[in-house]
Coordinates of N, CA, C and O in Angstrom, one line a residue:
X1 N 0.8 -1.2 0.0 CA 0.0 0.0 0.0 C 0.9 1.3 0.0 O 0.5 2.3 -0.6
X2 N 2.1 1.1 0.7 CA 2.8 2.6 0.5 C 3.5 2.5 -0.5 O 3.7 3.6 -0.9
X3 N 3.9 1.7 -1.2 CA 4.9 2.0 -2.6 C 3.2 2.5 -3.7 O 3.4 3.4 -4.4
X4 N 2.2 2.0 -3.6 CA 1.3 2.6 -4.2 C 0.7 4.5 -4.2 O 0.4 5.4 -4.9
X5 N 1.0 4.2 -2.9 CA 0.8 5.8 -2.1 C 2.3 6.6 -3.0 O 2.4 7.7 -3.6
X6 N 2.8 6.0 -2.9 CA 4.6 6.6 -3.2 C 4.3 6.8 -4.5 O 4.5 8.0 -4.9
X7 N 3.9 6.1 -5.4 CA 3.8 6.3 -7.2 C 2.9 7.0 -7.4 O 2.9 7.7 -8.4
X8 N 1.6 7.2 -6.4 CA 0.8 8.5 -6.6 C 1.4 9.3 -6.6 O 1.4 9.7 -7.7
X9 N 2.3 10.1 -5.7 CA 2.9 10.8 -5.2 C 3.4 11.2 -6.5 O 2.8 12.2 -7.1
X10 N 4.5 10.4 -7.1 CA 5.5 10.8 -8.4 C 4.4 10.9 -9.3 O 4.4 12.1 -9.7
X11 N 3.6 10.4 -9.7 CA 2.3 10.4 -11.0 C 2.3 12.2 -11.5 O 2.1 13.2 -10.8
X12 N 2.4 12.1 -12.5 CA 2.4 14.1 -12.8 C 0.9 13.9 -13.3 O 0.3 13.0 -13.9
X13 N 0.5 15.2 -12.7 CA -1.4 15.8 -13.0 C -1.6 17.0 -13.0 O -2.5 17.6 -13.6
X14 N -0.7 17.7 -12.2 CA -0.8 19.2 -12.4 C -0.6 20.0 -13.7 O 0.6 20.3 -13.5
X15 N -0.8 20.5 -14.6 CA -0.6 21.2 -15.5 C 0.4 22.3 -14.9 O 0.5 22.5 -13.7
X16 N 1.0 23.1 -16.0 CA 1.9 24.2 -15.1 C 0.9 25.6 -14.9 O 1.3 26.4 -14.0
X17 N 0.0 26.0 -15.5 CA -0.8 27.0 -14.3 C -1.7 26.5 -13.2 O -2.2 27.2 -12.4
X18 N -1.7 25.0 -13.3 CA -2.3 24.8 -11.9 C -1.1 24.8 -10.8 O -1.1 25.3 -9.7
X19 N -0.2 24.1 -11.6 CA 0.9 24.2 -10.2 C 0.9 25.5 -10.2 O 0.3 26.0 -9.2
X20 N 1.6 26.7 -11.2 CA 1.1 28.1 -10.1 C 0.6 28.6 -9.3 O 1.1 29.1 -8.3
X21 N -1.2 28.4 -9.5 CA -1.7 28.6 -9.0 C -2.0 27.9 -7.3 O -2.2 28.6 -6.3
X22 N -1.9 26.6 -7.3 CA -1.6 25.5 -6.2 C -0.3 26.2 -5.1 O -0.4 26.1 -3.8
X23 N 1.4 27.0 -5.9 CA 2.7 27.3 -5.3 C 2.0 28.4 -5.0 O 2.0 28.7 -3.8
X24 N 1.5 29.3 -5.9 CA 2.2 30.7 -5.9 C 2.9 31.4 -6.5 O 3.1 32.6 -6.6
X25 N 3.6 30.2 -7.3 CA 4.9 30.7 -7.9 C 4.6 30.7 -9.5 O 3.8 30.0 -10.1
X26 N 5.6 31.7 -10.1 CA 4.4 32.0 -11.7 C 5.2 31.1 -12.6 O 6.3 30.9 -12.2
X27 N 4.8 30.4 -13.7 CA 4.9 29.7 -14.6 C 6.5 30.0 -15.1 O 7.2 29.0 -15.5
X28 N 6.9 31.3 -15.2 CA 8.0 31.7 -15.7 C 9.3 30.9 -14.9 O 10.2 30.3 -15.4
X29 N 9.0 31.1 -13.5 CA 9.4 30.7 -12.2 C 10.0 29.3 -12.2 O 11.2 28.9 -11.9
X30 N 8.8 28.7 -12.6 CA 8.4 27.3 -12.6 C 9.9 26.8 -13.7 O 10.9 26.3 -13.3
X31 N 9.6 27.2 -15.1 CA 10.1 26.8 -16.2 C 11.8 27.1 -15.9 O 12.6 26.3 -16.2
X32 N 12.3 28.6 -15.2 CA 13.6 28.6 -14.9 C 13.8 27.1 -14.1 O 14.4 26.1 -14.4
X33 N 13.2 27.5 -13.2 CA 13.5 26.3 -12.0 C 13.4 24.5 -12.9 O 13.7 23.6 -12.1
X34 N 13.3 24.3 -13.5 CA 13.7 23.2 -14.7 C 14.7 23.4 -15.0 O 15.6 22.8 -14.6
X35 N 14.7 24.3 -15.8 CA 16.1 24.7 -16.7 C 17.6 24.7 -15.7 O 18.8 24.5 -16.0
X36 N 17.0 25.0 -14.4 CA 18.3 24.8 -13.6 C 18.3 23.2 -12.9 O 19.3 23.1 -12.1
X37 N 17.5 22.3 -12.9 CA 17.7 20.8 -13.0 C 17.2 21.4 -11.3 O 18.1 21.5 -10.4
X38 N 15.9 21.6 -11.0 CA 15.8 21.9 -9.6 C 14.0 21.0 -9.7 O 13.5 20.2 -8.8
X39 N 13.6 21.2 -10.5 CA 12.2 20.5 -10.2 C 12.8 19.5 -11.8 O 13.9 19.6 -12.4
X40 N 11.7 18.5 -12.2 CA 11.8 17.6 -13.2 C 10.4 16.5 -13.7 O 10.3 15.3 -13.7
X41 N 9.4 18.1 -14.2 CA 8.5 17.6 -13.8 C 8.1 16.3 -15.2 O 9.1 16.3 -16.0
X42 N 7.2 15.5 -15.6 CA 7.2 14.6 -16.3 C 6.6 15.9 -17.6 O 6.4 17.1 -17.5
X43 N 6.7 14.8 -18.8 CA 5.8 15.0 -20.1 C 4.8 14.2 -20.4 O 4.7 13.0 -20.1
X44 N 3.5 15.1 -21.4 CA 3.1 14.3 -21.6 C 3.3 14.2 -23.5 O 3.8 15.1 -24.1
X45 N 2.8 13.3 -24.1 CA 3.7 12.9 -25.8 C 3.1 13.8 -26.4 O 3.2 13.7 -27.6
X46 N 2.3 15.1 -26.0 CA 2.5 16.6 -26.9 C 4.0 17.6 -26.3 O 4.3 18.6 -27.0
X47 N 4.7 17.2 -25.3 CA 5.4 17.9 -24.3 C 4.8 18.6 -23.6 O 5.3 19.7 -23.5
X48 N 3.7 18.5 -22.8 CA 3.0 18.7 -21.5 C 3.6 19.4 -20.0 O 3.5 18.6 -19.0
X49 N 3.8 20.1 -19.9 CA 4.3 19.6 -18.6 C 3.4 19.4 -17.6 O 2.5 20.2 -17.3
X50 N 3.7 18.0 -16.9 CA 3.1 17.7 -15.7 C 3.3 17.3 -14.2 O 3.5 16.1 -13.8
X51 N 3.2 18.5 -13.5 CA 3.6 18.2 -12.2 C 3.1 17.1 -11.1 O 1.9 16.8 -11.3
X52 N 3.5 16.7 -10.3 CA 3.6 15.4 -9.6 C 3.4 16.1 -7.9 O 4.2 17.0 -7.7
X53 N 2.7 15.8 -7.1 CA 2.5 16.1 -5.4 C 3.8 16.3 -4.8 O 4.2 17.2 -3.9
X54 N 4.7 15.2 -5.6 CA 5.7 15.4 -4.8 C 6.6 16.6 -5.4 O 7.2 17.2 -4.5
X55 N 6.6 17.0 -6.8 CA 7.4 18.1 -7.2 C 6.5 19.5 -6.7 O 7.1 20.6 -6.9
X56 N 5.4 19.5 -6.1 CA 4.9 20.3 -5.3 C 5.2 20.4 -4.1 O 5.1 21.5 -3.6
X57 N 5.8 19.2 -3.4 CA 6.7 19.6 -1.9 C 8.1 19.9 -2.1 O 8.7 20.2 -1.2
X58 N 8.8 19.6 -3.6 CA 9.8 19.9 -4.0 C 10.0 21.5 -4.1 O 11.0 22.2 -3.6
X59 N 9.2 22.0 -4.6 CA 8.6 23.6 -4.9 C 8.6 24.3 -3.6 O 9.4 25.2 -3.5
X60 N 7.7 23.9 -2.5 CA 7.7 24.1 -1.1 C 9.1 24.3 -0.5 O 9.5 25.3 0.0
X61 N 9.6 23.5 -0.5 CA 11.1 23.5 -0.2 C 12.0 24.3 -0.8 O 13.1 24.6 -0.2
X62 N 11.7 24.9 -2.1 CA 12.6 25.3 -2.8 C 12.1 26.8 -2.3 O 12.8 27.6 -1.6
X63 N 11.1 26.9 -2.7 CA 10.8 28.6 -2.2 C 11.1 28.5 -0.6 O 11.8 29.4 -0.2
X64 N 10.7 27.6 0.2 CA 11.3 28.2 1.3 C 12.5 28.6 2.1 O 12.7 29.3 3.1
X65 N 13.9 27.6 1.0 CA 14.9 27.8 0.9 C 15.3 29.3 0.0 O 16.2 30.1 0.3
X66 N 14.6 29.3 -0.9 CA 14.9 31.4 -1.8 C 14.4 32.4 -0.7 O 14.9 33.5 -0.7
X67 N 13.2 31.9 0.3 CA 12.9 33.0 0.9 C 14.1 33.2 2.2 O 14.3 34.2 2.7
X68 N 14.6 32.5 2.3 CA 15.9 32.3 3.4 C 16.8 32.8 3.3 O 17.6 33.2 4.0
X69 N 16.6 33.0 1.6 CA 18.3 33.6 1.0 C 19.4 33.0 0.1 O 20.4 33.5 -0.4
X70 N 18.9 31.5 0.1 CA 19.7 30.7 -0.6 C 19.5 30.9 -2.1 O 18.4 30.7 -2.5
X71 N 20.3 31.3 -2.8 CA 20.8 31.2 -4.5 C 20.3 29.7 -4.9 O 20.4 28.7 -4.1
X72 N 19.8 29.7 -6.0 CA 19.8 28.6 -6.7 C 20.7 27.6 -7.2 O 20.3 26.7 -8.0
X73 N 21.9 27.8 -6.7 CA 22.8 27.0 -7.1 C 23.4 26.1 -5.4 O 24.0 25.1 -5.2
X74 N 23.0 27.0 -4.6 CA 23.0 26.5 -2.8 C 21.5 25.8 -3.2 O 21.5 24.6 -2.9
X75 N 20.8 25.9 -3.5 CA 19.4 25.4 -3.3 C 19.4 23.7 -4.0 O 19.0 22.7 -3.4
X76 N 19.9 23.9 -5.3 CA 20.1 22.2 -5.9 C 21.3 21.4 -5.0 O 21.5 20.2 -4.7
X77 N 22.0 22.6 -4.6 CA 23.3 21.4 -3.9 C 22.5 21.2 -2.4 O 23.0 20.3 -1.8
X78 N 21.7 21.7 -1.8 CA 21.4 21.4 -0.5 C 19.9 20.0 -1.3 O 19.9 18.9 -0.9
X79 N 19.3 20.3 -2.1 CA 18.2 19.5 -2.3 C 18.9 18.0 -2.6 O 18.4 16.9 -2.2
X80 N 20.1 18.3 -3.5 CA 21.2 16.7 -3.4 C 21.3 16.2 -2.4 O 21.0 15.0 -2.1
X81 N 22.0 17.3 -1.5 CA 22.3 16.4 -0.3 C 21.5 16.0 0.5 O 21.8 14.9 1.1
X82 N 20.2 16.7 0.9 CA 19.1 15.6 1.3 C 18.7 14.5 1.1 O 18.7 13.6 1.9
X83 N 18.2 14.6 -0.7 CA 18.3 13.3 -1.3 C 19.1 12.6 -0.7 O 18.6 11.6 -0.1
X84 N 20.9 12.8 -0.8 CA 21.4 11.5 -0.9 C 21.4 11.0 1.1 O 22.0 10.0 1.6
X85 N 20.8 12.0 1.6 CA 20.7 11.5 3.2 C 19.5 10.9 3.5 O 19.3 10.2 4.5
X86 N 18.8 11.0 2.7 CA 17.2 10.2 2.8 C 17.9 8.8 2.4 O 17.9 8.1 3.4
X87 N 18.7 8.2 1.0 CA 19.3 7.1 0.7 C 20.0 6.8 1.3 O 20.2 5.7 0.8
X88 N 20.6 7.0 2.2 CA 21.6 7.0 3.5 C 20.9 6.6 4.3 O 21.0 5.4 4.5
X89 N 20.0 7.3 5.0 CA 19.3 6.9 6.0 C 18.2 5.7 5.6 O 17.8 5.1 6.6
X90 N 17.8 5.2 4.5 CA 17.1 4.6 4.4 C 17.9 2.8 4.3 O 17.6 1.6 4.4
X91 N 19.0 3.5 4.0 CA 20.3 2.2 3.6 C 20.5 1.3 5.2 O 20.5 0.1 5.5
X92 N 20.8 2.7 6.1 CA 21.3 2.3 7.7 C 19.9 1.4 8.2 O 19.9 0.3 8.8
X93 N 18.9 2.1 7.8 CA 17.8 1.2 8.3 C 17.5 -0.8 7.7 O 17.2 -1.9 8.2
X94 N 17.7 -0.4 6.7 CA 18.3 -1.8 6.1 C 19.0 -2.5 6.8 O 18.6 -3.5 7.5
X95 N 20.3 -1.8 6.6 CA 21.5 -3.2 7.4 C 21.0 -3.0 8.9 O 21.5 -4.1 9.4
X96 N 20.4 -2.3 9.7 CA 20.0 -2.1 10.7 C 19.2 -3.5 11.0 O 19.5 -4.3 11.9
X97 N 17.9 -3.7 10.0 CA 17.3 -5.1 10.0 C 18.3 -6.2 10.2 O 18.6 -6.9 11.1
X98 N 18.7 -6.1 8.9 CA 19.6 -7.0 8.7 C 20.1 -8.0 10.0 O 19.9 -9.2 10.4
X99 N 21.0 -6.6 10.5 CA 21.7 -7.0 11.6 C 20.7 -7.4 13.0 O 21.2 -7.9 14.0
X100 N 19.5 -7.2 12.8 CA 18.6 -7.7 14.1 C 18.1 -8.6 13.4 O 17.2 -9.0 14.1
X101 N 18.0 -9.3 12.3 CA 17.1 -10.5 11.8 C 18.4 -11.5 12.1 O 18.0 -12.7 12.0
X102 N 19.6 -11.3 12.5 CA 20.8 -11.8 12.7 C 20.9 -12.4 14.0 O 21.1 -13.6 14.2
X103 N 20.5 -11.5 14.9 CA 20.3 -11.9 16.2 C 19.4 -12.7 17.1 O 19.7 -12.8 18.3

């Protein structure tokens, strides 16, 4: 049930003036923030763009990182390093089983 919840999540449905309208943030906005490999939102086979729930908390994050002061180039390198600490942390929890299915 949560890897299903999770693919919802990723599934793009927003069009990009809905996501505007949904962030706040204007279409122009939206499209830089692509172009700098910061959101990635899907296509559809006209080139669509279609946003996903989760690139809507990706957005959340991002503006609340610009309102802080961070440049967009601090903003992709802090959203990496999250990323790769979520994989990190999800890794330790792993061998973490592991190591108690051991015992």
């Amino acid at each position: 049930m949560a890897l299903e919840s999770q693919s919802h999540s990723l599934r793009g449905v927003y069009g990009i003036s809905v996501m505007s309208e949904l962030s706040g943030v204007g279409p122009q906005t939206l499209r830089l923030y692509e172009r700098r490999g910061l959101l990635t939102p899907t296509r559809t086979g006209g080139g669509t763009r279609r946003y996903s729930e989760s690139d809507l908390e990706t957005l959340r994050r991002i503006t609340g990182l610009v309102d802080d002061g961070v440049n967009l180039v601090g903003v992709r390198l802090i959203l990496s390093l999250e990323a790769e600490n979520s994989v990190l942390a999800a890794r330790i929890a792993q061998l973490s089983e592991s190591a108690d299915s051991l015992t």
